[in-house]
Amino acid sequence: MTTVPGPVAPEQAPRARDGVRATPRGTGPRPSARPRSRRTRRAVLGFLGVLGFAATWELFALAEVVNPSYLPSFTTTARRLVAELGEPRFWSTLGDTLITWALGLAIAVGAALVLGTVIGLVPFLRRATHSTVEFLRPIPSVAIIPLAVLVAGLSREAALIVVVYAPFWQVLIQVLYGIADVNTVARDTARSFGLGRAQRLRHLVLPTALPYVITGFRLAAAIALVLTITSELVIGNPGIGRQIDLYRSAPDAPGLYALVLVTGLLGLLVNLGTRAIERRVLHWHPSVRRETPR
């Protein structure tokens, strides 16, 4: 656990030495080229990695190491993916998955923020709930699928129970750690200056806990997507997961692999989106400032 650093003191102006007038900092060229080139290099390497993966898949399929009925080539799968993108049914299926994911994530994050803040701000509640949280948190979401089906049947509500479970604990733990990381000296100073609970929450607790909360949100978004696909596969509610299972039963290997690629692309987009939110919300945080060109 690390304490979020406070404001950094401004750097001193450079002094002249050996009769040479020093150039004030910030008047020369800004060092933004290096971060940009680093990002470009990272993007190029990532693209080359994708090409390498596709080429390996194609060669593996052409060599027929695995029966072509079970492993179609990458080009066959790519053509099928393009065909799927042109089908209205695909977009309806994708919409079902995104709705379940978004609802589950929103419920998990909202409930964890409220409950975590209440528990974190009251030491008695934190001590009283510690053992319960540590008992429930490790239970895998897949293990509660039978309970969810028993409670809500084969429906989206059952899938939501599964999707909410693990992301809720992920965010709750981060909120509790973030509130516990508030500096005691800063808390006592705020009290001595007469700041009320609402003011301390806004000016002291929130800035300290926010990096933890955003990290929890980023992890929860990815976990919620995995659980959404899993619940569709197992429970059978409409979505990409159910369509994958239907293609498995057909059997339709190109369609199955095409939708697996879609799930990977969804995961990539979720990660990029949450990273962008993290950079936007935590633009003031040292870890984000180091990544952002000035």
One Martini backbone bead per residue (centre of mass of N, CA, C, O) as a GRO file, in nm:
protein
  294
    1MET     BB    1   0.093   0.037   0.025
    2THR     BB    2   0.042   0.367  -0.102
    3THR     BB    3   0.090   0.695  -0.086
    4VAL     BB    4  -0.032   0.965  -0.214
    5PRO     BB    5   0.111   1.213  -0.341
    6GLY     BB    6   0.166   1.523  -0.316
    7PRO     BB    7   0.248   1.811  -0.400
    8VAL     BB    8   0.481   1.938  -0.607
    9ALA     BB    9   0.743   2.118  -0.596
   10PRO     BB   10   0.878   2.362  -0.747
   11GLU     BB   11   1.125   2.424  -0.942
   12GLN     BB   12   1.417   2.560  -0.963
   13ALA     BB   13   1.586   2.793  -1.099
   14PRO     BB   14   1.838   2.827  -1.295
   15ARG     BB   15   2.176   2.891  -1.273
   16ALA     BB   16   2.441   3.069  -1.330
   17ARG     BB   17   2.753   2.965  -1.504
   18ASP     BB   18   3.041   3.088  -1.609
   19GLY     BB   19   2.881   3.345  -1.743
   20VAL     BB   20   2.629   3.178  -1.818
   21ARG     BB   21   2.319   3.193  -1.926
   22ALA     BB   22   2.043   3.059  -1.817
   23THR     BB   23   1.788   2.853  -1.918
   24PRO     BB   24   1.480   2.840  -1.878
   25ARG     BB   25   1.250   2.635  -1.801
   26GLY     BB   26   1.042   2.570  -2.093
   27THR     BB   27   1.193   2.724  -2.350
   28GLY     BB   28   1.247   2.480  -2.482
   29PRO     BB   29   1.214   2.191  -2.602
   30ARG     BB   30   0.977   1.959  -2.581
   31PRO     BB   31   0.966   1.618  -2.443
   32SER     BB   32   0.753   1.452  -2.673
   33ALA     BB   33   0.892   1.259  -2.876
   34ARG     BB   34   0.962   1.013  -2.703
   35PRO     BB   35   0.676   0.915  -2.618
   36ARG     BB   36   0.574   0.888  -2.908
   37SER     BB   37   0.785   0.680  -3.007
   38ARG     BB   38   0.711   0.469  -2.795
   39ARG     BB   39   0.418   0.427  -2.886
   40THR     BB   40   0.480   0.350  -3.177
   41ARG     BB   41   0.657   0.104  -3.113
   42ARG     BB   42   0.437  -0.048  -2.957
   43ALA     BB   43   0.232  -0.065  -3.192
   44VAL     BB   44   0.413  -0.216  -3.392
   45LEU     BB   45   0.467  -0.463  -3.214
   46GLY     BB   46   0.170  -0.543  -3.184
   47PHE     BB   47   0.117  -0.586  -3.488
   48LEU     BB   48   0.336  -0.804  -3.528
   49GLY     BB   49   0.211  -1.002  -3.329
   50VAL     BB   50  -0.051  -1.048  -3.487
   51LEU     BB   51   0.081  -1.150  -3.747
   52GLY     BB   52   0.225  -1.390  -3.615
   53PHE     BB   53  -0.029  -1.532  -3.517
   54ALA     BB   54  -0.167  -1.565  -3.795
   55ALA     BB   55   0.063  -1.724  -3.933
   56THR     BB   56   0.071  -1.960  -3.736
   57TRP     BB   57  -0.217  -2.050  -3.775
   58GLU     BB   58  -0.204  -2.102  -4.081
   59LEU     BB   59   0.025  -2.314  -4.076
   60PHE     BB   60  -0.108  -2.511  -3.878
   61ALA     BB   61  -0.357  -2.568  -4.063
   62LEU     BB   62  -0.208  -2.653  -4.329
   63ALA     BB   63  -0.058  -2.898  -4.179
   64GLU     BB   64  -0.274  -3.066  -4.021
   65VAL     BB   65  -0.239  -3.118  -3.709
   66VAL     BB   66  -0.538  -3.054  -3.722
   67ASN     BB   67  -0.841  -3.097  -3.788
   68PRO     BB   68  -1.013  -2.889  -4.004
   69SER     BB   69  -1.291  -2.919  -3.851
   70TYR     BB   70  -1.147  -2.782  -3.581
   71LEU     BB   71  -0.916  -2.608  -3.762
   72PRO     BB   72  -0.925  -2.343  -3.919
   73SER     BB   73  -0.816  -2.106  -4.093
   74PHE     BB   74  -0.759  -1.776  -4.077
   75THR     BB   75  -0.889  -1.695  -4.349
   76THR     BB   76  -1.156  -1.839  -4.302
   77THR     BB   77  -1.227  -1.689  -4.040
   78ALA     BB   78  -1.216  -1.401  -4.158
   79ARG     BB   79  -1.442  -1.439  -4.364
   80ARG     BB   80  -1.657  -1.510  -4.154
   81LEU     BB   81  -1.641  -1.248  -3.996
   82VAL     BB   82  -1.735  -1.065  -4.226
   83ALA     BB   83  -2.007  -1.207  -4.261
   84GLU     BB   84  -2.112  -1.152  -3.973
   85LEU     BB   85  -2.104  -0.835  -3.992
   86GLY     BB   86  -2.351  -0.851  -4.218
   87GLU     BB   87  -2.536  -0.950  -3.983
   88PRO     BB   88  -2.799  -0.864  -3.785
   89ARG     BB   89  -2.777  -1.094  -3.575
   90PHE     BB   90  -2.499  -1.017  -3.463
   91TRP     BB   91  -2.576  -0.735  -3.343
   92SER     BB   92  -2.788  -0.845  -3.151
   93THR     BB   93  -2.600  -1.030  -2.993
   94LEU     BB   94  -2.399  -0.811  -2.907
   95GLY     BB   95  -2.605  -0.636  -2.755
   96ASP     BB   96  -2.671  -0.842  -2.534
   97THR     BB   97  -2.388  -0.853  -2.415
   98LEU     BB   98  -2.350  -0.546  -2.352
   99ILE     BB   99  -2.590  -0.516  -2.162
  100THR     BB  100  -2.505  -0.719  -1.948
  101TRP     BB  101  -2.230  -0.592  -1.890
  102ALA     BB  102  -2.319  -0.302  -1.814
  103LEU     BB  103  -2.514  -0.373  -1.587
  104GLY     BB  104  -2.323  -0.538  -1.409
  105LEU     BB  105  -2.106  -0.319  -1.373
  106ALA     BB  106  -2.285  -0.095  -1.253
  107ILE     BB  107  -2.383  -0.250  -1.006
  108ALA     BB  108  -2.109  -0.324  -0.885
  109VAL     BB  109  -1.986  -0.038  -0.860
  110GLY     BB  110  -2.210   0.105  -0.705
  111ALA     BB  111  -2.224  -0.087  -0.458
  112ALA     BB  112  -1.920  -0.072  -0.380
  113LEU     BB  113  -1.901   0.232  -0.328
  114VAL     BB  114  -2.110   0.256  -0.105
  115LEU     BB  115  -2.021   0.026   0.085
  116GLY     BB  116  -1.717   0.097   0.104
  117THR     BB  117  -1.752   0.380   0.227
  118VAL     BB  118  -1.904   0.303   0.481
  119ILE     BB  119  -1.701   0.094   0.592
  120GLY     BB  120  -1.435   0.268   0.572
  121LEU     BB  121  -1.546   0.511   0.772
  122VAL     BB  122  -1.610   0.261   0.976
  123PRO     BB  123  -1.424   0.079   1.184
  124PHE     BB  124  -1.631  -0.123   1.293
  125LEU     BB  125  -1.729  -0.231   1.016
  126ARG     BB  126  -1.455  -0.327   0.914
  127ARG     BB  127  -1.411  -0.539   1.141
  128ALA     BB  128  -1.690  -0.694   1.112
  129THR     BB  129  -1.645  -0.760   0.778
  130HIS     BB  130  -1.374  -0.895   0.714
  131SER     BB  131  -1.434  -1.205   0.726
  132THR     BB  132  -1.666  -1.202   0.519
  133VAL     BB  133  -1.511  -1.095   0.279
  134GLU     BB  134  -1.283  -1.319   0.282
  135PHE     BB  135  -1.493  -1.551   0.231
  136LEU     BB  136  -1.649  -1.449  -0.039
  137ARG     BB  137  -1.434  -1.353  -0.249
  138PRO     BB  138  -1.308  -1.647  -0.354
  139ILE     BB  139  -1.564  -1.712  -0.486
  140PRO     BB  140  -1.658  -1.827  -0.772
  141SER     BB  141  -1.889  -1.743  -1.006
  142VAL     BB  142  -1.941  -2.026  -1.127
  143ALA     BB  143  -2.045  -2.150  -0.849
  144ILE     BB  144  -2.326  -1.960  -0.866
  145ILE     BB  145  -2.500  -2.058  -1.103
  146PRO     BB  146  -2.706  -2.251  -0.971
  147LEU     BB  147  -2.823  -2.030  -0.785
  148ALA     BB  148  -2.911  -1.834  -1.008
  149VAL     BB  149  -3.106  -2.032  -1.149
  150LEU     BB  150  -3.283  -2.087  -0.898
  151VAL     BB  151  -3.372  -1.784  -0.865
  152ALA     BB  152  -3.400  -1.682  -1.204
  153GLY     BB  153  -3.330  -1.873  -1.405
  154LEU     BB  154  -3.320  -1.864  -1.765
  155SER     BB  155  -3.176  -1.553  -1.746
  156ARG     BB  156  -3.052  -1.239  -1.721
  157GLU     BB  157  -3.061  -1.228  -1.412
  158ALA     BB  158  -2.870  -1.465  -1.370
  159ALA     BB  159  -2.631  -1.338  -1.518
  160LEU     BB  160  -2.607  -1.088  -1.332
  161ILE     BB  161  -2.524  -1.234  -1.078
  162VAL     BB  162  -2.257  -1.336  -1.198
  163VAL     BB  163  -2.138  -1.062  -1.300
  164VAL     BB  164  -2.141  -0.904  -1.021
  165TYR     BB  165  -1.977  -1.055  -0.810
  166ALA     BB  166  -1.667  -1.015  -0.870
  167PRO     BB  167  -1.655  -0.704  -0.927
  168PHE     BB  168  -1.752  -0.616  -0.650
  169TRP     BB  169  -1.502  -0.712  -0.488
  170GLN     BB  170  -1.288  -0.560  -0.644
  171VAL     BB  171  -1.392  -0.272  -0.569
  172LEU     BB  172  -1.427  -0.292  -0.264
  173ILE     BB  173  -1.130  -0.341  -0.189
  174GLN     BB  174  -1.022  -0.078  -0.315
  175VAL     BB  175  -1.184   0.114  -0.140
  176LEU     BB  176  -1.075   0.023   0.135
  177TYR     BB  177  -0.776   0.082   0.073
  178GLY     BB  178  -0.807   0.380   0.001
  179ILE     BB  179  -0.920   0.477   0.276
  180ALA     BB  180  -0.683   0.354   0.452
  181ASP     BB  181  -0.459   0.552   0.299
  182VAL     BB  182  -0.515   0.780   0.464
  183ASN     BB  183  -0.365   1.026   0.616
  184THR     BB  184  -0.356   1.091   0.950
  185VAL     BB  185  -0.246   1.379   0.951
  186ALA     BB  186  -0.448   1.491   0.744
  187ARG     BB  187  -0.700   1.421   0.906
  188ASP     BB  188  -0.631   1.588   1.161
  189THR     BB  189  -0.600   1.858   1.015
  190ALA     BB  190  -0.889   1.874   0.907
  191ARG     BB  191  -1.022   1.878   1.182
  192SER     BB  192  -0.871   2.133   1.299
  193PHE     BB  193  -1.007   2.312   1.053
  194GLY     BB  194  -1.324   2.217   1.044
  195LEU     BB  195  -1.389   1.981   0.869
  196GLY     BB  196  -1.623   1.806   0.747
  197ARG     BB  197  -1.725   1.512   0.622
  198ALA     BB  198  -1.777   1.609   0.333
  199GLN     BB  199  -1.504   1.759   0.298
  200ARG     BB  200  -1.318   1.517   0.358
  201LEU     BB  201  -1.427   1.339   0.133
  202ARG     BB  202  -1.354   1.535  -0.104
  203HIS     BB  203  -1.041   1.642  -0.018
  204LEU     BB  204  -0.922   1.347   0.095
  205VAL     BB  205  -1.047   1.068   0.026
  206LEU     BB  206  -1.093   1.077  -0.282
  207PRO     BB  207  -0.798   1.135  -0.386
  208THR     BB  208  -0.684   0.872  -0.252
  209ALA     BB  209  -0.900   0.650  -0.366
  210LEU     BB  210  -0.923   0.683  -0.679
  211PRO     BB  211  -0.693   0.501  -0.789
  212TYR     BB  212  -0.818   0.243  -0.674
  213VAL     BB  213  -1.095   0.259  -0.814
  214ILE     BB  214  -0.995   0.261  -1.108
  215THR     BB  215  -0.853  -0.008  -1.094
  216GLY     BB  216  -1.104  -0.171  -1.018
  217PHE     BB  217  -1.267  -0.095  -1.272
  218ARG     BB  218  -1.076  -0.213  -1.485
  219LEU     BB  219  -1.088  -0.506  -1.380
  220ALA     BB  220  -1.399  -0.538  -1.372
  221ALA     BB  221  -1.456  -0.507  -1.676
  222ALA     BB  222  -1.309  -0.767  -1.765
  223ILE     BB  223  -1.454  -0.968  -1.579
  224ALA     BB  224  -1.744  -0.910  -1.679
  225LEU     BB  225  -1.698  -1.012  -1.967
  226VAL     BB  226  -1.624  -1.302  -1.903
  227LEU     BB  227  -1.893  -1.363  -1.743
  228THR     BB  228  -2.087  -1.309  -1.971
  229ILE     BB  229  -1.993  -1.533  -2.162
  230THR     BB  230  -2.018  -1.765  -1.959
  231SER     BB  231  -2.324  -1.739  -1.898
  232GLU     BB  232  -2.413  -1.787  -2.193
  233LEU     BB  233  -2.295  -2.072  -2.216
  234VAL     BB  234  -2.441  -2.201  -1.958
  235ILE     BB  235  -2.736  -2.071  -1.944
  236GLY     BB  236  -2.841  -1.936  -2.244
  237ASN     BB  237  -2.840  -1.652  -2.289
  238PRO     BB  238  -2.834  -1.403  -2.489
  239GLY     BB  239  -2.538  -1.411  -2.706
  240ILE     BB  240  -2.222  -1.487  -2.784
  241GLY     BB  241  -2.200  -1.744  -2.612
  242ARG     BB  242  -2.445  -1.890  -2.730
  243GLN     BB  243  -2.348  -1.888  -3.027
  244ILE     BB  244  -2.099  -2.057  -2.977
  245ASP     BB  245  -2.256  -2.309  -2.882
  246LEU     BB  246  -2.415  -2.347  -3.146
  247TYR     BB  247  -2.162  -2.387  -3.328
  248ARG     BB  248  -2.062  -2.636  -3.175
  249SER     BB  249  -2.325  -2.814  -3.236
  250ALA     BB  250  -2.359  -2.824  -3.549
  251PRO     BB  251  -2.089  -2.784  -3.676
  252ASP     BB  252  -1.903  -2.444  -3.669
  253ALA     BB  253  -1.591  -2.350  -3.674
  254PRO     BB  254  -1.567  -2.070  -3.811
  255GLY     BB  255  -1.786  -1.934  -3.636
  256LEU     BB  256  -1.658  -1.986  -3.363
  257TYR     BB  257  -1.382  -1.840  -3.414
  258ALA     BB  258  -1.500  -1.567  -3.489
  259LEU     BB  259  -1.629  -1.515  -3.203
  260VAL     BB  260  -1.368  -1.536  -3.046
  261LEU     BB  261  -1.244  -1.287  -3.177
  262VAL     BB  262  -1.459  -1.093  -3.073
  263THR     BB  263  -1.395  -1.126  -2.772
  264GLY     BB  264  -1.106  -1.018  -2.798
  265LEU     BB  265  -1.186  -0.736  -2.907
  266LEU     BB  266  -1.355  -0.656  -2.665
  267GLY     BB  267  -1.128  -0.668  -2.458
  268LEU     BB  268  -0.953  -0.453  -2.592
  269LEU     BB  269  -1.161  -0.220  -2.581
  270VAL     BB  270  -1.198  -0.220  -2.276
  271ASN     BB  271  -0.905  -0.158  -2.205
  272LEU     BB  272  -0.877   0.108  -2.364
  273GLY     BB  273  -1.115   0.257  -2.230
  274THR     BB  274  -1.018   0.239  -1.930
  275ARG     BB  275  -0.749   0.378  -1.979
  276ALA     BB  276  -0.867   0.647  -2.073
  277ILE     BB  277  -1.020   0.705  -1.813
  278GLU     BB  278  -0.776   0.702  -1.627
  279ARG     BB  279  -0.625   0.939  -1.764
  280ARG     BB  280  -0.854   1.148  -1.726
  281VAL     BB  281  -0.905   1.128  -1.412
  282LEU     BB  282  -0.566   1.093  -1.350
  283HIS     BB  283  -0.395   1.348  -1.461
  284TRP     BB  284  -0.262   1.426  -1.165
  285HIS     BB  285  -0.112   1.170  -1.148
  286PRO     BB  286   0.207   1.054  -1.158
  287SER     BB  287   0.162   0.791  -1.329
  288VAL     BB  288   0.024   0.953  -1.567
  289ARG     BB  289   0.232   1.180  -1.625
  290ARG     BB  290   0.458   0.983  -1.724
  291GLU     BB  291   0.277   0.890  -1.987
  292THR     BB  292   0.236   1.193  -2.056
  293PRO     BB  293   0.288   1.427  -2.272
  294ARG     BB  294   0.394   1.780  -2.246
   0.00000   0.00000   0.00000
